[in-house]
CSV table of C-alpha atoms in Angstrom, one decimal:
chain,number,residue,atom,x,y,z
A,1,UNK,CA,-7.1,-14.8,-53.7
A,2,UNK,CA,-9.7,-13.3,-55.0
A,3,UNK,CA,-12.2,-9.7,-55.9
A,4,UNK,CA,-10.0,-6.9,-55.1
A,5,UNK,CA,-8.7,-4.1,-58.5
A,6,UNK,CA,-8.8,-5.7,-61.4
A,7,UNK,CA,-5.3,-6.5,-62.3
A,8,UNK,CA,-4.3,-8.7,-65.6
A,9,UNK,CA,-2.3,-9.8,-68.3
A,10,UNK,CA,-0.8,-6.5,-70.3
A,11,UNK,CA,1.0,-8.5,-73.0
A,12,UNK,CA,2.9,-11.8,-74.2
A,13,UNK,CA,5.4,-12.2,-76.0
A,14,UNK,CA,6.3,-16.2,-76.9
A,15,UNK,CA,9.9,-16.8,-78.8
A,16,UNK,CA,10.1,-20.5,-80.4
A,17,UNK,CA,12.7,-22.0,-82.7
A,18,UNK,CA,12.1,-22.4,-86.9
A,19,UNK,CA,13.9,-25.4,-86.3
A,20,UNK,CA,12.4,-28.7,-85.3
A,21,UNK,CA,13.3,-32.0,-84.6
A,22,UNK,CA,11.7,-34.9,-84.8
A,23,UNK,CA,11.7,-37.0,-81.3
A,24,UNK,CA,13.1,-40.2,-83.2
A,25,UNK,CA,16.2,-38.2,-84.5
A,26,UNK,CA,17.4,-36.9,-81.4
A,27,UNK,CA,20.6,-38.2,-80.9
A,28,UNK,CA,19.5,-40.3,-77.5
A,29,UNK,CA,16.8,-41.9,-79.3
A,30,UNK,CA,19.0,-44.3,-80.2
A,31,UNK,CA,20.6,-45.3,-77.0
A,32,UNK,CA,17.3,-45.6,-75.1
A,33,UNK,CA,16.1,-48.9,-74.2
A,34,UNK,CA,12.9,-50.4,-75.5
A,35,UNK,CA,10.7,-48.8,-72.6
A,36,UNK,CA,12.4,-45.7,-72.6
A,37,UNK,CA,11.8,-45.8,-76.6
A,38,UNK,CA,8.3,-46.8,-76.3
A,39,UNK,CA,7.6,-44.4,-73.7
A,40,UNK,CA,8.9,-41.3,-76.4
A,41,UNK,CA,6.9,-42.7,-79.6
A,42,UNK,CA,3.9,-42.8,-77.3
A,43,UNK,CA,4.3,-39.0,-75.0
A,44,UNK,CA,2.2,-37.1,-78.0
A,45,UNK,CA,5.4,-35.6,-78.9
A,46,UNK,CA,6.2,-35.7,-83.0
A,47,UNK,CA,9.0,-33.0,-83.1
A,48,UNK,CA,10.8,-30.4,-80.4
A,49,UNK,CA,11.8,-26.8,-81.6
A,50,UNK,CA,15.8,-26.6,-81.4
A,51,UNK,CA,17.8,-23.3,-81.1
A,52,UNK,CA,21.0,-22.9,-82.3
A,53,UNK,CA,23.0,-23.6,-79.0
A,54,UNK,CA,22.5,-20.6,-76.6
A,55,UNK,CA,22.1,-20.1,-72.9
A,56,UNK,CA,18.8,-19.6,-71.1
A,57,UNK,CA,19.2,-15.7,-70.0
A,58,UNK,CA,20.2,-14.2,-73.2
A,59,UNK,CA,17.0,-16.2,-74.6
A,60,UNK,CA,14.7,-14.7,-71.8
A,61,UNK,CA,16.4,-11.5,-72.1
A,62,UNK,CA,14.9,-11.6,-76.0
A,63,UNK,CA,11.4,-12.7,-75.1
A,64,UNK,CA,11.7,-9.4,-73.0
A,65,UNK,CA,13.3,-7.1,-75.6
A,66,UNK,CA,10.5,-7.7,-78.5
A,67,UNK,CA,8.0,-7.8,-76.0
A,68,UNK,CA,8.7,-4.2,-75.2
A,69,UNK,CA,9.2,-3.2,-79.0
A,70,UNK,CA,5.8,-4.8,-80.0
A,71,UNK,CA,4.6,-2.5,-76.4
A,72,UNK,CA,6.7,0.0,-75.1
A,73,UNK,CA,7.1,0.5,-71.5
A,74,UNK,CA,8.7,0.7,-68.2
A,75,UNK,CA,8.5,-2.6,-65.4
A,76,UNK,CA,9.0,-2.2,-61.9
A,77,UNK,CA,9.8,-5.5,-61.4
A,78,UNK,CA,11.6,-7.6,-63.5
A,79,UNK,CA,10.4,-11.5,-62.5
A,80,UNK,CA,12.4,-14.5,-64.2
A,81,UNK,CA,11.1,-17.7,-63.5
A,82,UNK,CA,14.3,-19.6,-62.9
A,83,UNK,CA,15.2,-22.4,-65.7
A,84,UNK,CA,16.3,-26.1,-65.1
A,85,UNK,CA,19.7,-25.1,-64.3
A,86,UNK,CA,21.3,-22.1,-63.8
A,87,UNK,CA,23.6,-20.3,-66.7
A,88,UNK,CA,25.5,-19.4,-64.2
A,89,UNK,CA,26.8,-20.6,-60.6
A,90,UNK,CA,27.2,-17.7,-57.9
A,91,UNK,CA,26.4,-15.2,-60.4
A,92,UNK,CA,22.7,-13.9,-61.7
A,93,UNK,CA,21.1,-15.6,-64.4
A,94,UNK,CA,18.0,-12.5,-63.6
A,95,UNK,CA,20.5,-9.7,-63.3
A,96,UNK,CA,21.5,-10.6,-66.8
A,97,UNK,CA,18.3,-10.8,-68.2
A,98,UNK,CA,18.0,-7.1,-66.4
A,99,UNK,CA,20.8,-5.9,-68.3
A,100,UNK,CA,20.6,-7.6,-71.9
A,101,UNK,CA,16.6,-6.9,-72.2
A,102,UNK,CA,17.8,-3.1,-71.1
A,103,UNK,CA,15.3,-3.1,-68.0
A,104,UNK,CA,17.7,-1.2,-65.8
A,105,UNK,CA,14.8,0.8,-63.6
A,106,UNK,CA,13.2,-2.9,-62.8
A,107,UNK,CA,13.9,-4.6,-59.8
A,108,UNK,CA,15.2,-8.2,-60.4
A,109,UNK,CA,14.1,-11.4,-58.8
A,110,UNK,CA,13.7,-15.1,-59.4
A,111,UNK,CA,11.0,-18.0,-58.6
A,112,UNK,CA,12.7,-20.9,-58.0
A,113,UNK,CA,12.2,-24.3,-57.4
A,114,UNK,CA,8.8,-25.6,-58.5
A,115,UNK,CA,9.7,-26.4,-61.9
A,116,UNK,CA,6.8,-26.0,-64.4
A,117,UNK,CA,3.9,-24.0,-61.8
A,118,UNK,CA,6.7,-21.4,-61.5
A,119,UNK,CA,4.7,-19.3,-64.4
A,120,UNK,CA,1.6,-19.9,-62.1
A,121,UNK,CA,3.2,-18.7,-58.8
A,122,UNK,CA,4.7,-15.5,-60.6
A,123,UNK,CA,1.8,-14.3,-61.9
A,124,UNK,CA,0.1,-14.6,-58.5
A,125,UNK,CA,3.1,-12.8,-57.0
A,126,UNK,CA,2.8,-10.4,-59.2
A,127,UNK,CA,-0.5,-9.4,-58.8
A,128,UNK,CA,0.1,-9.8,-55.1
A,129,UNK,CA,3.3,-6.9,-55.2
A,130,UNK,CA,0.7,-4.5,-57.7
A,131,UNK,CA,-2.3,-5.1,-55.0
A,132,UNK,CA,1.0,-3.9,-52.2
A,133,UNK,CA,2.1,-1.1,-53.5
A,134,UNK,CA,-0.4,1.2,-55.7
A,135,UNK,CA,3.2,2.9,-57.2
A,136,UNK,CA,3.7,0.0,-58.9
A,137,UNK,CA,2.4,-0.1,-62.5
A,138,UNK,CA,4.2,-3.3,-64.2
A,139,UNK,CA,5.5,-6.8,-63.8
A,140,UNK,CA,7.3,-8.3,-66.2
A,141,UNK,CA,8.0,-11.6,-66.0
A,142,UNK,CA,10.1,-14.1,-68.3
A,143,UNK,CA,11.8,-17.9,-68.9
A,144,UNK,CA,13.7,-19.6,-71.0
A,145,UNK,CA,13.2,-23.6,-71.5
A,146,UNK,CA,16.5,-25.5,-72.7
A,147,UNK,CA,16.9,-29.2,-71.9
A,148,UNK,CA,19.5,-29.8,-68.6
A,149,UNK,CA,22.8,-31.6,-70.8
A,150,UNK,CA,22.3,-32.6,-73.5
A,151,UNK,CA,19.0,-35.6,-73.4
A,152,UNK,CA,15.6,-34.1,-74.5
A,153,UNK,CA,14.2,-37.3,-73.7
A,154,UNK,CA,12.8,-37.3,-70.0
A,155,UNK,CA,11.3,-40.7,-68.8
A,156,UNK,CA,9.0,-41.2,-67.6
A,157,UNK,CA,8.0,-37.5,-68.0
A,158,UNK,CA,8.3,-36.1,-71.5
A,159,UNK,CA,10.1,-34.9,-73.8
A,160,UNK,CA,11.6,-31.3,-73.9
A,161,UNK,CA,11.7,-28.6,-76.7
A,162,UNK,CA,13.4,-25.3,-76.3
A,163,UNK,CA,11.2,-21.6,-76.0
A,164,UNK,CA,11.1,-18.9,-74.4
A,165,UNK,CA,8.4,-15.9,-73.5
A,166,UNK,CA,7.8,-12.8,-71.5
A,167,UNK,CA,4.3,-11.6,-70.3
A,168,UNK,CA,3.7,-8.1,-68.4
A,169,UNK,CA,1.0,-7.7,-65.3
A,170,UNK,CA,-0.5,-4.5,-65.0
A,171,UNK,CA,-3.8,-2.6,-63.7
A,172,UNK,CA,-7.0,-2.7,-65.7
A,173,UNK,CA,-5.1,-5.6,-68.0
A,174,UNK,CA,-7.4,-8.5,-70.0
A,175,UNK,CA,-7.8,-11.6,-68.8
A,176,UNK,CA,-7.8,-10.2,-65.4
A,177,UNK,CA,-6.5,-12.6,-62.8
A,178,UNK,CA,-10.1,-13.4,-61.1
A,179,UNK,CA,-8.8,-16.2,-58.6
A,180,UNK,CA,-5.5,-18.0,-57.9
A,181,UNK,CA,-4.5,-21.1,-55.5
A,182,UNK,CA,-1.2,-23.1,-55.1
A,183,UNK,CA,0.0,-25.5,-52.9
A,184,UNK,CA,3.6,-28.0,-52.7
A,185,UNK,CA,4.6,-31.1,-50.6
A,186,UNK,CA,8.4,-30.2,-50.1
A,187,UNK,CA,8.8,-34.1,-49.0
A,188,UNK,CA,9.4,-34.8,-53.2
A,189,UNK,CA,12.0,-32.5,-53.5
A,190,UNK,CA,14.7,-34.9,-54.4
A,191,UNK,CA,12.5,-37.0,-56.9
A,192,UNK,CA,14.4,-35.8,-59.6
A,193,UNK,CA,18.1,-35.3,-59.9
A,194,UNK,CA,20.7,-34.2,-61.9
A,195,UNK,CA,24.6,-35.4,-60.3
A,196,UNK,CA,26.4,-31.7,-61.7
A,197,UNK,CA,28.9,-31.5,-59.5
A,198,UNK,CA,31.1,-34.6,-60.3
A,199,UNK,CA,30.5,-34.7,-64.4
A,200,UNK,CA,30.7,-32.2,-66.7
A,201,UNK,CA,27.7,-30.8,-68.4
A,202,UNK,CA,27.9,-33.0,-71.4
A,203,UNK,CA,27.4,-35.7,-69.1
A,204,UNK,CA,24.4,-34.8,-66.7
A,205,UNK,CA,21.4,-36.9,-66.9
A,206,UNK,CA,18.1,-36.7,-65.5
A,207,UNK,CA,17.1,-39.3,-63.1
A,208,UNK,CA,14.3,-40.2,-61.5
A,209,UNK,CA,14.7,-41.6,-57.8
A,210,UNK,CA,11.9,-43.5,-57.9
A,211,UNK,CA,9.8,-44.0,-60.9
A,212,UNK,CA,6.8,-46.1,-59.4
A,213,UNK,CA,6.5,-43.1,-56.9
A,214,UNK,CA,6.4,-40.4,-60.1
A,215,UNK,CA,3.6,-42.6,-61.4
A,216,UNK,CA,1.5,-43.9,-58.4
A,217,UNK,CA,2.0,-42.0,-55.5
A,218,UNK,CA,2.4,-38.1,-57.0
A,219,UNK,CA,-0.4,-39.4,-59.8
A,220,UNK,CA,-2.8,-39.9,-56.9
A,221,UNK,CA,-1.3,-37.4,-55.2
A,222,UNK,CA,-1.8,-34.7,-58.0
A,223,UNK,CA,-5.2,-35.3,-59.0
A,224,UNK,CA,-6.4,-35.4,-55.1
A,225,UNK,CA,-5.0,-32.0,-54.6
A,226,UNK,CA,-5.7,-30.2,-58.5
A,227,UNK,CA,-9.5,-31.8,-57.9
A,228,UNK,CA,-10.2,-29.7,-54.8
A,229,UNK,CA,-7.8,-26.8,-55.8
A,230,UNK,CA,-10.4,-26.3,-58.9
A,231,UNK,CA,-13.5,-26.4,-56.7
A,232,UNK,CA,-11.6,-23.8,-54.1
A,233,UNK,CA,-10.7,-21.7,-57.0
A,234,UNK,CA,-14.5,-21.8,-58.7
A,235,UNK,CA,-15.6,-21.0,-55.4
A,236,UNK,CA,-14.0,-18.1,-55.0
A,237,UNK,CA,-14.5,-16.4,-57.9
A,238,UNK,CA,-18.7,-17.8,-57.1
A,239,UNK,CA,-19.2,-19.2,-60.2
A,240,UNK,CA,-19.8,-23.1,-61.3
A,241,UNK,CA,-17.5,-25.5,-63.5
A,242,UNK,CA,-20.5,-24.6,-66.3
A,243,UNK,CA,-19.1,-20.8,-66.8
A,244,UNK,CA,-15.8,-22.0,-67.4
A,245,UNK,CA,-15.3,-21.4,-71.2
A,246,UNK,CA,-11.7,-23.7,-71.8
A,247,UNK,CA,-9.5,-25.4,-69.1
A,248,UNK,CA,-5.6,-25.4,-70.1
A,249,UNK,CA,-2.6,-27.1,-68.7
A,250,UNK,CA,0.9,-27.8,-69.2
A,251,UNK,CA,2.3,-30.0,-72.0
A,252,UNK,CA,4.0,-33.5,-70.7
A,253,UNK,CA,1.7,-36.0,-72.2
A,254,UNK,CA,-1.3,-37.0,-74.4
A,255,UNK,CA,-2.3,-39.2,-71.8
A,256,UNK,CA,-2.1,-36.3,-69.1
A,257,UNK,CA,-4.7,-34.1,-70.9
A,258,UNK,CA,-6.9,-37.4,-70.7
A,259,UNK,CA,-6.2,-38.0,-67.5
A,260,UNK,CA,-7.1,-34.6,-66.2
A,261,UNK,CA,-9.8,-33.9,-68.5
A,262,UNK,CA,-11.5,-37.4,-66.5
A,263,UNK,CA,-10.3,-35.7,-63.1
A,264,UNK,CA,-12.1,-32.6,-63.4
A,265,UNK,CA,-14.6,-33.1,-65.7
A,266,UNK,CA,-13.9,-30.3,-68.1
A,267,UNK,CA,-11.8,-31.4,-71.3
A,268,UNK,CA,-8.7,-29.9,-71.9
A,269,UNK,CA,-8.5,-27.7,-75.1
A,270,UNK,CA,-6.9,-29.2,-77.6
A,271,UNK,CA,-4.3,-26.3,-78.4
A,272,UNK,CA,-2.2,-27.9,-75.4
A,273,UNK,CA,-2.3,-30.8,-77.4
A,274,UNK,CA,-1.3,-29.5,-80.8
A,275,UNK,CA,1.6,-27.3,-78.9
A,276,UNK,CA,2.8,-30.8,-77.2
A,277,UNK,CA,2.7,-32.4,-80.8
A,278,UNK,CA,4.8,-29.6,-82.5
A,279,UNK,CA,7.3,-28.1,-79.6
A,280,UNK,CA,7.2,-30.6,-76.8
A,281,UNK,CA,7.3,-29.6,-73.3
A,282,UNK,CA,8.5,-26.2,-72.4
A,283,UNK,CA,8.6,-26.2,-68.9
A,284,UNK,CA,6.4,-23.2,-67.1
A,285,UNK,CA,6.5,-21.7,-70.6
A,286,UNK,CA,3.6,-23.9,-71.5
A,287,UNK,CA,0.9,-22.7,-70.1
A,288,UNK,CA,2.1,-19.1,-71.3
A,289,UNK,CA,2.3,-20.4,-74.5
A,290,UNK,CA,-1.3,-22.4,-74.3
A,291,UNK,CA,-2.9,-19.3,-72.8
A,292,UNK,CA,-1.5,-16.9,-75.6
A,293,UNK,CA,-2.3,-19.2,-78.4
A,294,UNK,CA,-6.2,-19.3,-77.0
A,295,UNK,CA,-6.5,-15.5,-76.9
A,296,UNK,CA,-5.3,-15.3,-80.2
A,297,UNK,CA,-7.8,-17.4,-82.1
A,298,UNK,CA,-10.6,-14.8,-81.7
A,299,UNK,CA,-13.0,-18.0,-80.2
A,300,UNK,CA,-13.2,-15.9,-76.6
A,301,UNK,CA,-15.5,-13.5,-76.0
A,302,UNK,CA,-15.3,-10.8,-72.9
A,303,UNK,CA,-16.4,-11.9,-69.7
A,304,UNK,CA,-15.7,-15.8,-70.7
A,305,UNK,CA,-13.5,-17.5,-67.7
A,306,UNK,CA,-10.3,-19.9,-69.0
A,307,UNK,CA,-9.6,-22.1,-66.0
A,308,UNK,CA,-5.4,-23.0,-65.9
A,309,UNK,CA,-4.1,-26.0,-64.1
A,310,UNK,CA,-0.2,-26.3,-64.0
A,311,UNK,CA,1.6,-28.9,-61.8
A,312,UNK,CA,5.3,-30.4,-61.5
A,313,UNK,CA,7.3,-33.3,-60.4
A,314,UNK,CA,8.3,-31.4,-57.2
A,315,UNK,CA,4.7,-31.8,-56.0
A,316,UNK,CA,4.1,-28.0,-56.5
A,317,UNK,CA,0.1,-27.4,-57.8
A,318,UNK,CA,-1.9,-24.2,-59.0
A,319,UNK,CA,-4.9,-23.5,-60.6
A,320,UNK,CA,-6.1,-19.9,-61.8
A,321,UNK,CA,-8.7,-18.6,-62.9
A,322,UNK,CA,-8.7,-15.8,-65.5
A,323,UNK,CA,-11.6,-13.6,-67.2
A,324,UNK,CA,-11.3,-12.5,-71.1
């Protein structure tokens, strides 16, 4: 998508722990085995935040409630992009966050199921129900990232640190949302796993199905699809890879940023890798986080273009382009 009313980011609100932990003395560390060990003392990750033990709405539900006291107003649509695991089973995770961030007048919905490009796919939605309905005047949307059990420690993906933000989408907003695609290959849907319903929640572990297929075939898969999603993106916003003033991504690994920064040929900027350093991966908050961070430091200037590339291990992809 692409041209169209401007619509953008209004505000965003990130909510990380004073607390962190280094990866070493989390209490798994010790049980791993050498790969998995080696495989943590070489992600990029020094230390993960750590909140006091709390569930994902209620943390979501904060991220909303001093987002709105920092800048008061009324969302139409309240959009929580849905955690690892629910709080909740049969209940609504989203209808709490409605109710505990006091957002009673916005509609409540969640993206779920593509893990970390969830933030991606909900800002595109959202710009897609403002373009819909011109009596809509604000999305906010909002996650939470907590570990699934107890492990931090993800071979042979990352490691996880807890976080949490909220970001409204409104008319005439900065960056505006210039150009946006995604795309998923459902056939990796069961890649990853978690056996819930025959341990308690102390007990769950990630696994991974098939490791040599995380790190081969969605590798190759990944950077055939984010290589030609960027040139689709750049094409339809008509400008060239030379406009783009900073490329973002999620935070996993060090050797990711490499590896993507080779795929595309634009480097990654290095506040992903000082956020992966000090929080560890926060699941679709990263990007939030990354893109917050970079407006922040006063080193944009209007009209520059930040390129965003988020990806999962569900095989979901999207790449947006945004304008300061």
């Amino acid at each position: 998508m692409s041209g169209g009313t401007d619509i953008g980011i209004g505000a965003i609100h990130c909510v990380l722990p004073d607390t962190r932990v280094a990866v070493e003395d989390l209490p798994e560390f010790a049980m791993l085995d050498s790969a998995s060990a080696d495989f943590a003392r070489t992600s990029g990750v020094r230390t993960v935040g750590v909140f006091e033990e709390t569930e994902q709405a209620p943390l979501a539900a904060r991220a909303c409630r001093e987002l709105y006291e920092e800048h008061p107003g009324e969302p139409d649509t309240l959009l929580l992009v849905a955690p690892r695991a629910p709080d909740v089973l049969l209940g609504s995770d989203v209808g709490r966050v409605q109710s505990e961030a006091k957002l009673g007048a916005a509609f409540p919905f969640t993206v779920e199921g593509l893990g970390c490009t969830g933030s991606s796919t909900a800002w595109a939605l959202a710009r897609d129900l403002l373009l819909a309905d011109p009596g809509r005047e604000q999305v906010v949307i909002a996650h939470a990232s907590r570990p699934t059990g107890v492990d931090r420690i993800r071979p042979p993906v990352t490691v996880v640190g807890d976080g949490a933000y909220a970001m409204t989408m409104v008319r005439g907003g900065r960056p505006v949302l210039r150009a946006h695609r995604q795309q998923a290959d459902g056939s990796f849907h069961d890649l990853f796993r978690v056996d819930y319903k025959e341990t308690p929640w102390y007990e769950w572990r990630e696994v991974c199905q098939d490791p040599s297929r995380y790190r081969f075939q969605l590798a190759t898969l990944s950077s055939r699809r984010l290589g030609a999603m960027v040139e689709q993106v750049l094409a339809d916003a008509g400008v060239g890879r030379d406009r783009v003033r900073a490329t973002l991504m999620q935070n996993v690994t060090a050797a990711a940023f490499d590896f993507y920064t080779t795929l595309i040929g634009l480097p990654i900027h290095p506040v992903c890798g000082e956020h992966l350093t000090a929080h560890g991966h926060l699941g679709p908050a990263d990007v939030v986080l990354n893109l917050d961070a970079l407006l922040a430091s006063g080193e944009l200037d209007e009209g520059d273009l930040v390129l965003v590339l988020n990806n999962s291990p569900v095989a979901a992809w999207a790449v947006t382009l945004w304008e300061v």
